[in-house]
GROMACS .gro file of C-alpha atoms in nm:
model
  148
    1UNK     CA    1   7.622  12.209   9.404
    2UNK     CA    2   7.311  12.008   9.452
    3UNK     CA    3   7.044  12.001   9.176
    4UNK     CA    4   6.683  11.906   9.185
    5UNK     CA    5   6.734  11.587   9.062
    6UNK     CA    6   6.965  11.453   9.352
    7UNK     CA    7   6.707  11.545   9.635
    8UNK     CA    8   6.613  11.248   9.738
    9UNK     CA    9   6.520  11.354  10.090
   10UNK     CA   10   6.385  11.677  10.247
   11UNK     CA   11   5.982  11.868  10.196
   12UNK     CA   12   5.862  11.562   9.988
   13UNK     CA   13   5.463  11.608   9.872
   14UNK     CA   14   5.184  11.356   9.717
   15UNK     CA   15   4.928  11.516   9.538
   16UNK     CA   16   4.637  11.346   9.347
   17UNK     CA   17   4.414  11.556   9.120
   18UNK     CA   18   4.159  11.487   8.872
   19UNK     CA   19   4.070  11.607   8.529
   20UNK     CA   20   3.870  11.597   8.227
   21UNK     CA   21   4.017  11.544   7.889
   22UNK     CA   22   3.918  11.826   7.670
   23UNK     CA   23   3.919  11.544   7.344
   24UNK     CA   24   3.948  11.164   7.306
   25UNK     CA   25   4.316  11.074   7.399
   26UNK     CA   26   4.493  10.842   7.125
   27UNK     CA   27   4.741  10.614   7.261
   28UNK     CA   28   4.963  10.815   7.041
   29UNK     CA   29   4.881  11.137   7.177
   30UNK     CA   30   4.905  10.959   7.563
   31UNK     CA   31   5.245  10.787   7.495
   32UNK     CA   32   5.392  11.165   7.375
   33UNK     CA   33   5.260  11.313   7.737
   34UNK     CA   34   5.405  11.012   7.923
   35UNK     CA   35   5.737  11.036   7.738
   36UNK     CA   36   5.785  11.406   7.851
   37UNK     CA   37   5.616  11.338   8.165
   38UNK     CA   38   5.856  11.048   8.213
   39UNK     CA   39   6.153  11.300   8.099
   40UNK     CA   40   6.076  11.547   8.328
   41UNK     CA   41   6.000  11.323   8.647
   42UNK     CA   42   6.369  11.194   8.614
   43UNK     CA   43   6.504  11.513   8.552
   44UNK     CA   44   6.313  11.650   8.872
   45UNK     CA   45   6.301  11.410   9.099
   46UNK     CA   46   6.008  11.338   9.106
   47UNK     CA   47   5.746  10.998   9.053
   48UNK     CA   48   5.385  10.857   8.959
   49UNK     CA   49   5.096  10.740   8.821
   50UNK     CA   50   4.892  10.853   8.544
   51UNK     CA   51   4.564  10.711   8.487
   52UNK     CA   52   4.308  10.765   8.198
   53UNK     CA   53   4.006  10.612   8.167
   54UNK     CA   54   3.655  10.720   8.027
   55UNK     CA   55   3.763  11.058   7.933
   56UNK     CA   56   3.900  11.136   8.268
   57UNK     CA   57   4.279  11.169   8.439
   58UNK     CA   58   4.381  11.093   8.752
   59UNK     CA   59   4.724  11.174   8.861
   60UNK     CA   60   4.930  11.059   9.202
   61UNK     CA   61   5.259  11.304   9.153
   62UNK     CA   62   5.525  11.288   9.433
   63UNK     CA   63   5.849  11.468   9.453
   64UNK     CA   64   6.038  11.772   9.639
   65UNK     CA   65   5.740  12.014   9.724
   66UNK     CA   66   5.860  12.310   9.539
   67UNK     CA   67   5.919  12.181   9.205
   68UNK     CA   68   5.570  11.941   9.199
   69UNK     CA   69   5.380  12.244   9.294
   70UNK     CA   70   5.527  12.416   9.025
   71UNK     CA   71   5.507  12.135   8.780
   72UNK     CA   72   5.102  12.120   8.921
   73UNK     CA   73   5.051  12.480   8.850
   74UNK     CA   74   5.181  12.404   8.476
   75UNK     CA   75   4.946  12.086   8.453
   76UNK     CA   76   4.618  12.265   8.606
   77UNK     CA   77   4.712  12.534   8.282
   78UNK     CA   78   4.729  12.284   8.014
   79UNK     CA   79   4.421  12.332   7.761
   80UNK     CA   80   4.415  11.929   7.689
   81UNK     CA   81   4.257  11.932   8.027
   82UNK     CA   82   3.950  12.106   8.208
   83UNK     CA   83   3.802  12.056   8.566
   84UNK     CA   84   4.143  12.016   8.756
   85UNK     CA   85   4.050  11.934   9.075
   86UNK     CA   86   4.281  11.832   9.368
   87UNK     CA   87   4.182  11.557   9.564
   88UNK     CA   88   4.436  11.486   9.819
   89UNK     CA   89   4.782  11.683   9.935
   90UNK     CA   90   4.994  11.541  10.190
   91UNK     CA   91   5.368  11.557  10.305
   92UNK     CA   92   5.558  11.222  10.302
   93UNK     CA   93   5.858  11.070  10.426
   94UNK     CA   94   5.957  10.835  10.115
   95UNK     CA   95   5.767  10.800   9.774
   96UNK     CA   96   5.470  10.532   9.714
   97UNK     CA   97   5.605  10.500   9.359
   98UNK     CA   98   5.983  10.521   9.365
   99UNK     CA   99   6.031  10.314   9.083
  100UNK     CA  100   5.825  10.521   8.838
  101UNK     CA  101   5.903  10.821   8.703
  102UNK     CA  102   5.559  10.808   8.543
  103UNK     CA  103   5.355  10.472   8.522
  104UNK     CA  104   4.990  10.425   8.326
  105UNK     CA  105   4.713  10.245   8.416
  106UNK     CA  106   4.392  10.232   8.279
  107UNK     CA  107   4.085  10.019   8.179
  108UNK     CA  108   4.312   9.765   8.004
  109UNK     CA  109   4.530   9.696   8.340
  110UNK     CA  110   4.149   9.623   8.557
  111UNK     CA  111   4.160   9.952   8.675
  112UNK     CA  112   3.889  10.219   8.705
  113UNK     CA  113   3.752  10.441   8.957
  114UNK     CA  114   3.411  10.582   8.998
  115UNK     CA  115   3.509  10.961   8.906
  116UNK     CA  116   3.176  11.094   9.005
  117UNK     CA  117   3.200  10.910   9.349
  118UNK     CA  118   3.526  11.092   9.403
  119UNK     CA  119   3.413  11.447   9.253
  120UNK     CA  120   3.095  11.463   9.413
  121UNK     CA  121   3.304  11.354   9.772
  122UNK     CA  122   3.531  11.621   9.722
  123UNK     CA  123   3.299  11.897   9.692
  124UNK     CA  124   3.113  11.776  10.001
  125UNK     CA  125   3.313  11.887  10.294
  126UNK     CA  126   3.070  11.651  10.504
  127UNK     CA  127   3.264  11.382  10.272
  128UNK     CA  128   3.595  11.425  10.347
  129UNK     CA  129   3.637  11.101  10.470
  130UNK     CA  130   3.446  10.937  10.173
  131UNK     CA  131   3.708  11.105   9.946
  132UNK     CA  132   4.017  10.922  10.093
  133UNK     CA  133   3.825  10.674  10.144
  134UNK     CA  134   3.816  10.596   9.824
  135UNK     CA  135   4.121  10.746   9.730
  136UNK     CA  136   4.331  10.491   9.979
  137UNK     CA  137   4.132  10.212   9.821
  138UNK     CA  138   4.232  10.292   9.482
  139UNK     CA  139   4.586  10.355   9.583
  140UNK     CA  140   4.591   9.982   9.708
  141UNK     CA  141   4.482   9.840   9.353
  142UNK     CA  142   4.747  10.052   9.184
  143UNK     CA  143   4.996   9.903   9.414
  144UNK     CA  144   4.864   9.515   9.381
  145UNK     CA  145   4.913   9.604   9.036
  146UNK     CA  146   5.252   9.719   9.041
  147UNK     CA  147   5.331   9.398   9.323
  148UNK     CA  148   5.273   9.134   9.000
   0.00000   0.00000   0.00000
């Protein structure tokens, strides 16, 4: 019998949303979410990228497309957050971060991302463009990042 954690193939999915923390995030309270976040991923087959920064989160999530939407609906219900918003969905062939079950970046690694830049693009369908734009941009620092 196969189980979700030995899919490594098949409907594979990226998402990227956005939030806004509800409260200032401790490092504390951030290492607890990444350490069941981290759990889960493994469990699930899934990976990321979790980044916090100014009172925002963005989130890259990849895995089998059934169990990340599900996981997505669970995060987009979580009170710690507001303002989910969903930037980008897309079906892929292999993961961009296969070796992370859940990696963290923020201001202390050099990375940051004009939030407003990326809101305001995504709620101007004119934009679309802008939005992964920017998106693809950021996804390169994350993975010059991850190259050193």
């Amino acid at each position: 019998m196969e189980t979700e954690s030995s899919l490594t193939c098949g409907n594979l999915l990226r998402i990227v949303y956005l939030s806004k923390a509800e409260k200032a995030i401790s490092e504390d309270d951030l290492q607890h979410v990444l350490k069941k976040a981290r759990a889960f991923n493994s469990e699930h087959g899934m990976t990321g990228i979790l980044i916090y920064s100014f009172g925002y989160f963005l989130q890259v999530l990849e895995g089998p497309e059934e169990v990340l939407l599900r996981c997505y609906l669970r995060i987009s219900e979580d009170k710690r957050h507001s303002h989910v918003t969903l930037l980008h969905a897309v079906p892929i062939m292999f993961p961009m971060f296969s070796k992370w079950a859940m990696a963290c970046l923020g201001e202390k690694d050099g990375i940051s991302i004009n939030f407003e830049d990326l809101l305001r693009s995504r709620f101007e369908l004119a934009n679309d463009t802008t939005t992964k734009f920017l998106l693809d941009r950021f996804l390169a620092r994350v993975r010059a990042v991850d190259a050193n």
